Structure formats: structure tokens, C-alpha cells
Amino acid sequence: MIKNIISSIKAYFGAFSLISKLKLWKYFAVPMLISIVTAISIAVSAYGLSDDIGYYISKIWVWQWGKETFTTIGNVVGGLLIIALGLILYKHIIMALSAPFMSPVSEKIEAYLTGKQEHSHRNTSFFQQLWRGLRINIRNLFMEIILTILILIISIIPVIGWITSILLFVVQAYYAGFGNMDYTLERHYKYADSVKFVRKHRGLAIGNGLVFMGFLFIPVIGVILVLPLSVTAATLKTVEALQPKQIERAN
């Protein structure tokens, strides 16, 4: 699995040049807009709701001395909680809504890599792709929330609690990579089979998602470039993993 994680990360290095070579930047206009609007909405929500959440957190401190300081801390913690939740929601929102725009990009990249302009893929419409994206990401959102709760419970256990931050980041990375890989998989597999494929190649999903999550910590540029580069990198590795299946079809 480590080998696949490293391989998936390396795929990012050729993503920018491939997008330029195939002249795909125009296809990312709407997804970039979705990404920017979603990021701004989360930032505004964090700013607006942090005081409200901080108010309830401050109620834990029943003493008068230090009340103002604890309230300030509560506001900061409230903002961080919103941002943490926002990061989870952000990737699923943009990947679900961008599905109809990313699937054609993935298909063009696959055609270039395989040298086949005509495929025996599953033919899906704009709304089918949107529904597929929503279904996959809603499913992944619930799975991620469940795993996050379990990991947070583990965090209270002495000694091993320190690994929870790493586990949380890996879980987020896995589901980010999952969503990026599905833009290619939706042409080859139905919903259930796509889930099985990603589980089998979880290293590719984690590697792709690690860089995806890293982009979100880069101000402005991160939310603009995260989809184009991560989807391109995911397509490169997913098509590579699908090669035995495509060879079988060709024969």
C-alpha cells in the first residue's frame, strides 16, 4: 500500500503539464468557481458562528474570574470546530457538484493515455453523473463522520491518543482520493463495484487525497488548483490500475 501511496503522490508532478498539453483548463472554470464559493461560505460561517458556539463553550466555566479569557478561548475553539467540519463538508460538496464537469475531463485524459477515442464505457448523462457524484459523496460523508467519531473516542485513551490526528488526516485523505478516482470509475463500474475497486486500491486513494488535503492549507491558490491537479493525478493512476480490465476488453 505504501508503494501505491507514493506512486499516487508522484502523479501530481505531471498533472499541470498534462492539463496544458490537452488544453483542459477551460473545463475547470465551473468547478473552480464552485470551489471558491464553497470555501468562502465556510470561512464566513466560521466567522459568524464562532461566537455562538463560543458562548455555549464558555458556559462550562462557572467562575467569574477568568470568564472573559475563557470566553475568548471558546470563540477560537468554536471557529476551529466550524473550520474542521467545513473541511470535511468542503471536499464532498465540491466533488459532488463538480462530477458532471470532471467526468468529461477524466474521459479525455483516459482517451489520451490509452490511445482510444471510442470506448465501450457506460454512457451517462449530465444528471446521471451529478446523481452519481451526490450518492458517492453522501455515502463517503457519513462513513467519514462515523470513523471520525470513533477516532475521537480513541483519542481519550492514554499513550495511543497521539496517533489520532494522523488517523483523522488519513481518513480525510482516503475519501478525498475516493471522490477523485470515481470520476474515472463511473464510466467503468456501477456504484457498488466502484466502492470495491477503491477499497482494493486504497493506497492510490490515500496518496491522492494527502496532496488534495495539503492544497487546502495554501491560501487562495489551494482552492483554485486543488480540483484540476487532483482529478488529473487521480485519473492517471486510476486508468493505470484499470489497464488489465481494458486489455481484457480489447481481446
Coordinates of N, CA and C in Angstrom, one line a residue:
M1 N 0.8 -1.2 0.0 CA 0.0 0.0 0.0 C 0.9 1.3 0.0
I2 N 2.0 1.2 0.7 CA 2.9 2.4 0.8 C 3.4 2.7 -0.6
K3 N 3.7 1.7 -1.4 CA 4.2 1.9 -2.8 C 3.1 2.7 -3.6
N4 N 1.8 2.3 -3.5 CA 0.7 2.9 -4.2 C 0.5 4.4 -3.7
I5 N 0.7 4.6 -2.4 CA 0.6 6.0 -1.9 C 1.6 6.9 -2.5
I6 N 2.9 6.4 -2.5 CA 4.0 7.2 -3.1 C 3.7 7.4 -4.6
S7 N 3.3 6.4 -5.3 CA 3.0 6.5 -6.7 C 1.9 7.5 -7.0
S8 N 0.9 7.5 -6.2 CA -0.2 8.4 -6.4 C 0.2 9.8 -6.1
I9 N 1.1 10.1 -5.2 CA 1.6 11.4 -4.9 C 2.5 11.9 -6.1
K10 N 3.3 11.0 -6.6 CA 4.2 11.4 -7.7 C 3.4 11.8 -9.0
A11 N 2.1 11.2 -9.1 CA 1.3 11.5 -10.3 C 1.0 13.0 -10.4
Y12 N 1.1 13.7 -9.3 CA 0.8 15.2 -9.3 C 1.8 16.0 -10.1
F13 N 3.1 15.4 -10.1 CA 4.1 16.2 -10.8 C 3.9 16.4 -12.3
G14 N 3.2 15.5 -12.9 CA 2.9 15.6 -14.3 C 1.6 16.1 -14.6
A15 N 0.8 16.4 -13.6 CA -0.6 16.9 -13.8 C -0.7 18.2 -14.5
F16 N 0.0 19.2 -14.1 CA -0.1 20.5 -14.6 C 0.3 20.6 -16.1
S17 N 1.3 19.9 -16.5 CA 1.8 19.9 -17.9 C 0.8 19.1 -18.7
L18 N 0.2 18.1 -18.2 CA -0.8 17.3 -19.0 C -2.1 18.1 -19.2
I19 N -2.5 18.9 -18.2 CA -3.7 19.7 -18.4 C -3.4 20.7 -19.5
S20 N -2.3 21.3 -19.5 CA -1.9 22.3 -20.5 C -1.8 21.7 -21.9
K21 N -1.2 20.5 -21.9 CA -1.0 19.8 -23.2 C -2.3 19.5 -23.9
L22 N -3.3 19.0 -23.1 CA -4.6 18.6 -23.6 C -5.6 19.8 -23.7
K23 N -5.1 21.0 -23.2 CA -5.9 22.2 -23.3 C -7.3 22.0 -22.5
L24 N -7.1 21.5 -21.2 CA -8.2 21.2 -20.4 C -8.6 22.3 -19.4
W25 N -7.8 23.4 -19.3 CA -8.1 24.4 -18.3 C -9.5 24.9 -18.4
K26 N -10.0 25.1 -19.6 CA -11.4 25.7 -19.8 C -12.5 24.8 -19.1
Y27 N -12.2 23.5 -19.0 CA -13.2 22.7 -18.4 C -13.3 22.8 -16.9
F28 N -12.3 23.4 -16.3 CA -12.2 23.6 -14.8 C -12.8 24.9 -14.3
A29 N -13.3 25.7 -15.2 CA -13.8 27.0 -14.8 C -15.0 26.9 -13.8
V30 N -16.0 26.1 -14.1 CA -17.1 26.0 -13.2 C -16.7 25.3 -11.9
P31 N -16.0 24.2 -11.9 CA -15.5 23.6 -10.7 C -14.7 24.5 -9.8
M32 N -13.8 25.3 -10.5 CA -13.1 26.3 -9.7 C -14.0 27.3 -9.0
L33 N -15.0 27.7 -9.7 CA -16.0 28.7 -9.1 C -16.7 28.0 -7.9
I34 N -17.1 26.8 -8.1 CA -17.8 26.0 -7.0 C -16.8 25.9 -5.8
S35 N -15.6 25.6 -6.1 CA -14.6 25.5 -5.0 C -14.4 26.8 -4.3
I36 N -14.3 27.9 -5.0 CA -14.1 29.2 -4.4 C -15.3 29.7 -3.5
V37 N -16.5 29.5 -4.1 CA -17.7 29.9 -3.4 C -17.9 29.0 -2.1
T38 N -17.7 27.8 -2.2 CA -17.8 26.9 -1.1 C -16.8 27.3 0.0
A39 N -15.6 27.5 -0.4 CA -14.5 27.9 0.6 C -14.9 29.2 1.3
I40 N -15.4 30.2 0.5 CA -15.8 31.5 1.1 C -17.0 31.3 2.1
S41 N -17.9 30.5 1.7 CA -19.1 30.2 2.5 C -18.7 29.6 3.9
I42 N -17.8 28.7 3.8 CA -17.3 28.0 5.0 C -16.6 29.0 5.9
A43 N -15.7 29.9 5.3 CA -15.0 30.9 6.1 C -15.9 31.9 6.7
V44 N -16.9 32.3 6.0 CA -17.9 33.3 6.6 C -18.7 32.6 7.7
S45 N -19.1 31.3 7.5 CA -19.8 30.6 8.5 C -19.0 30.5 9.8
A46 N -17.7 30.2 9.6 CA -16.8 30.0 10.8 C -16.7 31.3 11.5
Y47 N -16.6 32.5 10.8 CA -16.5 33.8 11.5 C -17.8 34.1 12.2
G48 N -19.0 33.8 11.5 CA -20.2 34.2 12.1 C -20.7 33.3 13.2
L49 N -20.4 32.0 13.2 CA -20.9 31.1 14.2 C -20.0 30.9 15.3
S50 N -18.7 31.3 15.2 CA -17.7 31.0 16.2 C -18.1 31.6 17.6
D51 N -18.7 32.8 17.5 CA -19.2 33.5 18.8 C -20.3 32.7 19.4
D52 N -21.2 32.2 18.6 CA -22.4 31.5 19.1 C -21.9 30.2 19.8
I53 N -21.0 29.5 19.1 CA -20.5 28.2 19.7 C -19.6 28.5 20.9
G54 N -18.9 29.6 20.8 CA -18.0 30.0 21.9 C -18.8 30.3 23.1
Y55 N -20.0 30.9 22.9 CA -20.9 31.3 24.1 C -21.3 30.0 24.9
Y56 N -21.6 28.9 24.1 CA -22.0 27.7 24.8 C -20.8 27.0 25.5
I57 N -19.7 27.1 24.8 CA -18.5 26.6 25.4 C -18.1 27.3 26.7
S58 N -18.2 28.6 26.7 CA -17.9 29.4 27.8 C -18.7 29.1 29.1
K59 N -19.9 28.5 28.9 CA -20.8 28.2 30.0 C -20.2 27.1 30.8
I60 N -19.2 26.4 30.3 CA -18.5 25.3 31.1 C -17.8 26.0 32.2
W61 N -17.3 27.2 32.0 CA -16.5 27.9 33.1 C -17.5 28.7 34.0
V62 N -17.8 28.1 35.2 CA -18.8 28.7 36.0 C -18.3 29.8 36.9
W63 N -17.0 30.0 37.0 CA -16.5 31.0 37.9 C -16.4 32.4 37.1
Q64 N -16.4 33.5 37.9 CA -16.4 34.8 37.3 C -14.9 35.2 36.9
W65 N -14.0 34.8 37.8 CA -12.6 35.2 37.5 C -12.1 34.4 36.2
G66 N -11.5 35.0 35.3 CA -11.1 34.4 34.1 C -12.2 34.1 33.1
K67 N -13.4 34.6 33.3 CA -14.5 34.4 32.5 C -14.3 34.9 31.1
E68 N -13.8 36.2 31.0 CA -13.5 36.8 29.7 C -12.5 36.1 28.9
T69 N -11.4 35.7 29.5 CA -10.4 34.9 28.8 C -10.9 33.6 28.3
F70 N -11.7 32.9 29.1 CA -12.2 31.6 28.7 C -13.2 31.8 27.6
T71 N -14.0 32.9 27.6 CA -14.9 33.2 26.5 C -14.2 33.4 25.2
T72 N -13.1 34.1 25.3 CA -12.3 34.3 24.1 C -11.7 33.0 23.5
I73 N -11.3 32.2 24.4 CA -10.8 30.8 24.0 C -11.9 30.0 23.4
G74 N -13.1 30.2 24.0 CA -14.3 29.4 23.5 C -14.6 29.9 22.1
N75 N -14.5 31.2 21.8 CA -14.8 31.7 20.4 C -13.8 31.1 19.4
V76 N -12.5 31.0 19.8 CA -11.5 30.5 19.0 C -11.7 29.0 18.7
V77 N -12.0 28.3 19.8 CA -12.3 26.8 19.6 C -13.6 26.6 18.7
G78 N -14.6 27.5 18.9 CA -15.8 27.4 18.1 C -15.5 27.6 16.6
G79 N -14.6 28.6 16.3 CA -14.2 28.8 15.0 C -13.5 27.6 14.4
L80 N -12.6 27.0 15.2 CA -11.8 25.9 14.7 C -12.7 24.6 14.5
L81 N -13.8 24.5 15.3 CA -14.7 23.4 15.1 C -15.5 23.5 13.8
I82 N -15.9 24.8 13.5 CA -16.6 25.0 12.2 C -15.7 24.8 11.1
I83 N -14.4 25.2 11.2 CA -13.5 25.0 10.1 C -13.2 23.5 9.9
A84 N -13.0 22.8 11.0 CA -12.8 21.3 10.9 C -13.9 20.6 10.2
L85 N -15.2 21.0 10.6 CA -16.3 20.4 10.0 C -16.4 20.9 8.5
G86 N -16.0 22.2 8.3 CA -16.1 22.7 7.0 C -15.2 22.0 6.0
L87 N -14.0 21.6 6.5 CA -13.0 20.8 5.7 C -13.6 19.5 5.2
I88 N -14.3 18.8 6.1 CA -15.0 17.6 5.8 C -16.1 17.8 4.7
L89 N -16.9 18.8 5.0 CA -18.0 19.1 4.1 C -17.5 19.6 2.7
Y90 N -16.5 20.5 2.8 CA -16.0 21.1 1.6 C -15.6 20.2 0.5
K91 N -14.8 19.2 0.8 CA -14.4 18.3 -0.3 C -15.6 17.5 -0.9
H92 N -16.5 17.1 0.0 CA -17.6 16.3 -0.6 C -18.6 17.2 -1.4
I93 N -18.8 18.4 -1.0 CA -19.6 19.3 -1.7 C -19.1 19.6 -3.1
I94 N -17.8 20.0 -3.2 CA -17.2 20.4 -4.5 C -17.1 19.2 -5.4
M95 N -16.8 18.0 -4.8 CA -16.6 16.8 -5.7 C -17.9 16.3 -6.2
A96 N -19.0 16.4 -5.4 CA -20.3 16.0 -5.8 C -20.8 16.9 -6.9
L97 N -20.8 18.2 -6.7 CA -21.3 19.2 -7.6 C -20.5 19.3 -8.9
S98 N -19.2 19.0 -8.8 CA -18.3 19.1 -10.0 C -18.3 17.8 -10.8
A99 N -19.0 16.8 -10.4 CA -18.9 15.5 -11.1 C -19.3 15.6 -12.6
P100 N -20.3 16.3 -13.0 CA -20.7 16.4 -14.4 C -19.6 17.1 -15.2
F101 N -18.8 17.9 -14.6 CA -17.7 18.7 -15.3 C -16.4 17.9 -15.3
M102 N -16.2 17.2 -14.2 CA -14.9 16.4 -14.1 C -14.9 15.1 -14.9
S103 N -16.0 14.5 -15.0 CA -16.1 13.2 -15.8 C -15.6 13.4 -17.2
P104 N -16.1 14.4 -18.0 CA -15.6 14.6 -19.3 C -14.1 14.8 -19.4
V105 N -13.5 15.6 -18.4 CA -12.1 15.8 -18.3 C -11.4 14.5 -18.1
S106 N -11.9 13.7 -17.2 CA -11.3 12.4 -17.0 C -11.3 11.5 -18.2
E107 N -12.4 11.6 -18.9 CA -12.5 10.8 -20.2 C -11.5 11.2 -21.2
K108 N -11.3 12.5 -21.4 CA -10.3 13.0 -22.3 C -8.9 12.5 -22.0
I109 N -8.6 12.6 -20.7 CA -7.3 12.1 -20.2 C -7.1 10.6 -20.5
E110 N -8.2 9.9 -20.2 CA -8.1 8.4 -20.4 C -8.0 8.1 -21.9
A111 N -8.7 8.8 -22.8 CA -8.5 8.6 -24.2 C -7.1 8.9 -24.7
Y112 N -6.5 9.9 -24.1 CA -5.1 10.3 -24.5 C -4.2 9.2 -24.0
L113 N -4.4 8.7 -22.8 CA -3.4 7.7 -22.2 C -3.6 6.3 -22.9
T114 N -4.8 5.9 -23.3 CA -5.0 4.6 -23.9 C -4.9 4.6 -25.4
G115 N -5.0 5.9 -26.0 CA -4.9 6.0 -27.4 C -6.2 5.6 -28.1
K116 N -7.3 5.4 -27.3 CA -8.6 5.0 -27.8 C -9.6 6.2 -27.7
Q117 N -10.1 6.6 -28.8 CA -11.0 7.7 -28.8 C -12.5 7.2 -28.6
E118 N -12.7 6.0 -28.9 CA -14.0 5.4 -28.7 C -13.9 4.3 -27.7
H119 N -14.9 4.3 -26.7 CA -14.8 3.3 -25.6 C -16.1 2.6 -25.5
S120 N -16.0 1.5 -24.9 CA -17.3 0.7 -24.5 C -17.7 1.0 -23.1
H121 N -17.5 2.3 -22.7 CA -17.8 2.7 -21.3 C -19.3 2.7 -21.1
R122 N -19.7 2.8 -19.9 CA -21.1 3.1 -19.5 C -21.4 4.5 -20.0
N123 N -22.5 4.7 -20.7 CA -22.8 6.1 -21.2 C -23.8 6.7 -20.1
T124 N -23.4 7.8 -19.6 CA -24.2 8.5 -18.6 C -24.4 10.0 -18.9
S125 N -25.5 10.5 -18.6 CA -25.9 11.9 -18.9 C -25.4 12.8 -17.8
F126 N -25.5 14.1 -18.0 CA -25.1 15.1 -17.1 C -25.7 14.9 -15.7
F127 N -27.1 14.6 -15.7 CA -27.8 14.5 -14.4 C -27.4 13.1 -13.8
Q128 N -27.2 12.1 -14.6 CA -26.7 10.8 -14.0 C -25.4 11.0 -13.3
Q129 N -24.5 11.7 -13.9 CA -23.2 12.0 -13.4 C -23.3 12.8 -12.1
L130 N -24.2 13.8 -12.1 CA -24.4 14.6 -10.9 C -25.0 13.7 -9.7
W131 N -26.0 12.8 -10.1 CA -26.6 12.0 -9.1 C -25.6 11.0 -8.5
R132 N -24.7 10.4 -9.4 CA -23.7 9.5 -9.0 C -22.7 10.2 -8.0
G133 N -22.3 11.5 -8.4 CA -21.4 12.2 -7.5 C -22.1 12.5 -6.2
L134 N -23.3 12.9 -6.2 CA -24.0 13.1 -4.9 C -24.1 11.9 -4.1
R135 N -24.5 10.8 -4.7 CA -24.6 9.5 -4.0 C -23.3 9.0 -3.4
I136 N -22.2 9.1 -4.2 CA -20.9 8.6 -3.7 C -20.5 9.5 -2.5
N137 N -20.6 10.8 -2.7 CA -20.1 11.7 -1.6 C -20.9 11.8 -0.4
I138 N -22.2 11.6 -0.5 CA -23.1 11.5 0.7 C -22.7 10.2 1.5
R139 N -22.5 9.1 0.7 CA -22.1 7.9 1.4 C -20.8 8.0 2.1
N140 N -19.8 8.7 1.4 CA -18.5 8.9 1.9 C -18.5 9.8 3.1
L141 N -19.4 10.8 3.1 CA -19.5 11.8 4.2 C -19.9 11.1 5.4
F142 N -21.0 10.2 5.4 CA -21.4 9.5 6.5 C -20.4 8.5 7.1
M143 N -19.7 7.9 6.2 CA -18.6 6.9 6.6 C -17.5 7.7 7.3
E144 N -17.2 8.8 6.7 CA -16.1 9.6 7.3 C -16.5 10.2 8.7
I145 N -17.7 10.6 8.8 CA -18.2 11.1 10.1 C -18.1 10.0 11.2
I146 N -18.6 8.8 10.8 CA -18.6 7.7 11.7 C -17.1 7.4 12.2
L147 N -16.2 7.3 11.2 CA -14.8 7.0 11.5 C -14.2 8.1 12.3
T148 N -14.6 9.3 12.0 CA -14.0 10.4 12.8 C -14.4 10.4 14.3
I149 N -15.7 10.0 14.5 CA -16.2 9.9 15.9 C -15.5 8.8 16.6
L150 N -15.3 7.7 15.9 CA -14.6 6.5 16.6 C -13.1 6.9 16.9
I151 N -12.5 7.6 16.0 CA -11.1 8.0 16.2 C -11.0 9.0 17.4
L152 N -12.0 9.9 17.5 CA -12.0 10.9 18.6 C -12.2 10.2 19.9
I153 N -13.0 9.1 19.9 CA -13.2 8.3 21.1 C -11.8 7.7 21.5
I154 N -11.1 7.2 20.5 CA -9.8 6.6 20.8 C -8.8 7.6 21.4
S155 N -9.0 8.9 21.0 CA -8.1 9.9 21.4 C -8.0 10.1 22.9
I156 N -9.1 9.7 23.6 CA -9.1 9.9 25.1 C -8.3 8.8 25.8
I157 N -7.9 7.7 25.0 CA -7.1 6.7 25.6 C -5.6 7.1 25.8
P158 N -5.1 7.0 27.0 CA -3.7 7.4 27.2 C -2.7 6.7 26.3
V159 N -1.6 7.2 26.1 CA -0.5 6.7 25.3 C -0.8 6.6 23.8
I160 N -1.9 6.0 23.4 CA -2.1 5.8 21.9 C -2.9 7.0 21.4
G161 N -3.4 7.9 22.2 CA -4.2 9.0 21.8 C -3.5 9.9 20.8
W162 N -2.2 10.0 20.8 CA -1.4 10.9 20.0 C -1.5 10.6 18.5
I163 N -1.9 9.4 18.2 CA -1.9 9.0 16.8 C -3.2 9.4 16.1
T164 N -4.2 9.9 16.9 CA -5.5 10.2 16.3 C -5.5 11.3 15.3
S165 N -4.6 12.3 15.5 CA -4.5 13.4 14.5 C -4.1 12.9 13.1
I166 N -3.1 11.9 13.1 CA -2.6 11.3 11.9 C -3.7 10.5 11.3
L167 N -4.4 9.7 12.1 CA -5.5 8.9 11.6 C -6.6 9.7 10.9
L168 N -7.0 10.8 11.6 CA -8.0 11.7 11.1 C -7.6 12.3 9.7
F169 N -6.3 12.6 9.6 CA -5.9 13.2 8.3 C -5.9 12.1 7.2
V170 N -5.5 10.9 7.6 CA -5.5 9.8 6.6 C -6.9 9.4 6.1
V171 N -7.9 9.5 7.1 CA -9.3 9.2 6.7 C -9.8 10.2 5.8
Q172 N -9.5 11.5 6.1 CA -10.0 12.6 5.2 C -9.3 12.4 3.8
A173 N -8.0 12.0 3.8 CA -7.3 11.9 2.5 C -7.9 10.7 1.7
Y174 N -8.2 9.6 2.4 CA -8.8 8.5 1.7 C -10.1 8.8 0.9
Y175 N -11.0 9.5 1.6 CA -12.3 9.8 1.0 C -12.2 11.0 0.0
A176 N -11.2 11.8 0.1 CA -10.9 12.8 -1.0 C -10.4 12.1 -2.2
G177 N -9.5 11.2 -2.0 CA -9.0 10.4 -3.2 C -10.0 9.5 -3.8
F178 N -10.9 9.0 -3.0 CA -12.0 8.2 -3.4 C -12.9 9.0 -4.4
G179 N -13.2 10.2 -4.0 CA -14.1 11.0 -4.9 C -13.4 11.4 -6.2
N180 N -12.1 11.6 -6.1 CA -11.4 12.0 -7.4 C -11.2 10.8 -8.3
M181 N -11.1 9.6 -7.8 CA -11.0 8.4 -8.6 C -12.3 8.0 -9.2
D182 N -13.4 8.4 -8.6 CA -14.7 7.9 -9.1 C -15.1 8.7 -10.4
Y183 N -14.5 9.8 -10.7 CA -14.8 10.5 -11.9 C -14.4 9.6 -13.1
T184 N -13.4 8.7 -12.9 CA -13.0 7.8 -14.0 C -13.8 6.5 -13.8
L185 N -14.0 6.0 -12.6 CA -14.6 4.8 -12.3 C -16.1 4.7 -12.7
E186 N -16.7 5.9 -12.7 CA -18.2 5.9 -13.1 C -18.4 5.5 -14.5
R187 N -17.4 5.5 -15.4 CA -17.6 5.1 -16.7 C -17.4 3.6 -16.8
H188 N -16.8 3.0 -15.8 CA -16.4 1.6 -15.9 C -17.2 0.7 -15.0
Y189 N -17.6 1.2 -13.8 CA -18.3 0.4 -12.8 C -19.6 1.1 -12.3
K190 N -20.4 0.2 -11.9 CA -21.6 0.7 -11.1 C -21.2 1.1 -9.7
Y191 N -22.1 1.7 -9.0 CA -21.8 2.2 -7.6 C -21.0 1.2 -6.7
A192 N -21.6 0.0 -6.5 CA -21.1 -0.9 -5.6 C -19.7 -1.4 -6.0
D193 N -19.5 -1.6 -7.3 CA -18.3 -2.1 -7.9 C -17.2 -1.1 -7.7
S194 N -17.6 0.2 -7.9 CA -16.6 1.3 -7.7 C -16.1 1.3 -6.3
V195 N -17.0 1.1 -5.3 CA -16.6 1.1 -3.9 C -15.5 0.0 -3.7
K196 N -15.8 -1.2 -4.2 CA -14.9 -2.3 -4.1 C -13.5 -2.0 -4.7
F197 N -13.5 -1.4 -5.9 CA -12.3 -1.1 -6.6 C -11.4 -0.2 -5.7
V198 N -12.0 0.9 -5.2 CA -11.2 1.8 -4.4 C -10.7 1.2 -3.1
R199 N -11.5 0.3 -2.5 CA -11.0 -0.4 -1.3 C -9.8 -1.3 -1.7
K200 N -9.8 -1.9 -2.9 CA -8.7 -2.7 -3.3 C -7.5 -1.9 -3.6
H201 N -7.7 -0.6 -4.0 CA -6.6 0.3 -4.4 C -6.6 1.5 -3.4
R202 N -6.8 1.2 -2.1 CA -6.9 2.3 -1.2 C -5.6 3.1 -1.1
G203 N -4.4 2.5 -1.4 CA -3.2 3.3 -1.4 C -3.2 4.4 -2.4
L204 N -3.8 4.2 -3.6 CA -3.9 5.2 -4.6 C -4.8 6.4 -4.1
A205 N -5.9 6.0 -3.4 CA -6.8 7.0 -2.9 C -6.2 7.8 -1.8
I206 N -5.5 7.2 -0.9 CA -4.9 7.9 0.2 C -3.8 8.9 -0.3
G207 N -2.9 8.4 -1.2 CA -1.9 9.2 -1.8 C -2.4 10.4 -2.5
N208 N -3.5 10.2 -3.3 CA -4.1 11.4 -4.0 C -4.7 12.3 -3.0
G209 N -5.4 11.8 -2.0 CA -6.0 12.6 -1.0 C -5.1 13.4 -0.1
L210 N -3.9 12.8 0.2 CA -3.0 13.5 1.0 C -2.5 14.9 0.4
V211 N -2.3 14.9 -0.9 CA -1.9 16.1 -1.6 C -3.1 17.0 -1.7
F212 N -4.3 16.4 -1.9 CA -5.6 17.2 -2.0 C -5.7 18.0 -0.7
M213 N -5.6 17.3 0.4 CA -5.8 18.0 1.7 C -4.7 19.0 1.9
G214 N -3.5 18.7 1.5 CA -2.4 19.7 1.6 C -2.7 21.0 0.9
F215 N -3.3 20.9 -0.3 CA -3.6 22.1 -1.1 C -4.6 23.0 -0.3
L216 N -5.4 22.5 0.5 CA -6.4 23.3 1.2 C -5.8 24.2 2.3
F217 N -4.5 23.9 2.6 CA -3.8 24.8 3.6 C -3.1 25.9 2.9
I218 N -3.1 25.9 1.5 CA -2.5 27.0 0.8 C -3.5 28.1 0.5
P219 N -3.4 29.3 1.0 CA -4.4 30.3 0.9 C -4.7 30.6 -0.6
V220 N -5.9 30.8 -0.9 CA -6.4 31.2 -2.3 C -6.0 30.2 -3.4
I221 N -4.7 30.1 -3.7 CA -4.3 29.3 -4.8 C -4.7 27.8 -4.6
G222 N -4.7 27.4 -3.3 CA -5.0 26.0 -3.0 C -6.4 25.6 -3.5
V223 N -7.4 26.4 -3.1 CA -8.8 26.1 -3.5 C -9.1 26.2 -5.0
I224 N -8.2 27.0 -5.7 CA -8.3 27.2 -7.1 C -7.8 26.0 -7.9
L225 N -6.6 25.5 -7.5 CA -5.9 24.4 -8.2 C -6.2 23.0 -7.7
V226 N -6.8 22.9 -6.5 CA -6.9 21.6 -5.9 C -7.7 20.6 -6.8
L227 N -8.8 21.0 -7.4 CA -9.5 20.1 -8.3 C -8.8 19.7 -9.6
P228 N -8.4 20.7 -10.3 CA -7.7 20.4 -11.6 C -6.5 19.4 -11.4
L229 N -5.7 19.7 -10.5 CA -4.5 18.8 -10.3 C -4.8 17.5 -9.7
S230 N -5.7 17.5 -8.7 CA -6.0 16.2 -8.0 C -6.8 15.3 -8.9
V231 N -7.7 15.8 -9.7 CA -8.5 15.0 -10.6 C -7.6 14.4 -11.7
T232 N -6.7 15.2 -12.2 CA -5.8 14.8 -13.3 C -4.9 13.7 -12.7
A233 N -4.3 13.9 -11.6 CA -3.5 12.9 -10.9 C -4.2 11.6 -10.6
A234 N -5.4 11.7 -10.1 CA -6.2 10.5 -9.8 C -6.6 9.8 -11.1
T235 N -6.9 10.5 -12.2 CA -7.2 9.8 -13.4 C -6.0 9.0 -14.0
L236 N -4.8 9.6 -13.9 CA -3.6 9.0 -14.3 C -3.4 7.6 -13.7
K237 N -3.6 7.6 -12.3 CA -3.4 6.3 -11.6 C -4.5 5.4 -11.7
T238 N -5.7 5.9 -11.8 CA -6.9 5.0 -11.9 C -6.9 4.3 -13.3
V239 N -6.6 5.0 -14.3 CA -6.5 4.4 -15.7 C -5.4 3.3 -15.7
E240 N -4.3 3.6 -15.0 CA -3.2 2.7 -14.9 C -3.7 1.4 -14.2
A241 N -4.5 1.6 -13.1 CA -5.0 0.4 -12.4 C -6.0 -0.3 -13.2
L242 N -6.7 0.3 -14.1 CA -7.7 -0.3 -14.9 C -7.2 -1.0 -16.1
Q243 N -5.9 -0.9 -16.4 CA -5.3 -1.4 -17.6 C -5.6 -2.9 -17.9
P244 N -5.5 -3.7 -16.8 CA -5.8 -5.2 -17.1 C -7.2 -5.4 -17.6
K245 N -8.2 -4.5 -17.0 CA -9.6 -4.6 -17.5 C -9.7 -4.2 -18.9
Q246 N -9.0 -3.1 -19.3 CA -9.1 -2.6 -20.6 C -8.5 -3.6 -21.6
I247 N -7.4 -4.2 -21.2 CA -6.7 -5.2 -22.1 C -7.6 -6.3 -22.4
E248 N -8.3 -6.8 -21.3 CA -9.3 -7.9 -21.4 C -10.4 -7.5 -22.4
R249 N -10.8 -6.3 -22.4 CA -11.9 -5.8 -23.3 C -11.4 -5.8 -24.7
A250 N -10.1 -5.4 -24.9 CA -9.6 -5.3 -26.2 C -9.4 -6.6 -26.9
N251 N -9.2 -7.7 -26.0 CA -9.0 -9.0 -26.6 C -10.4 -9.7 -26.8

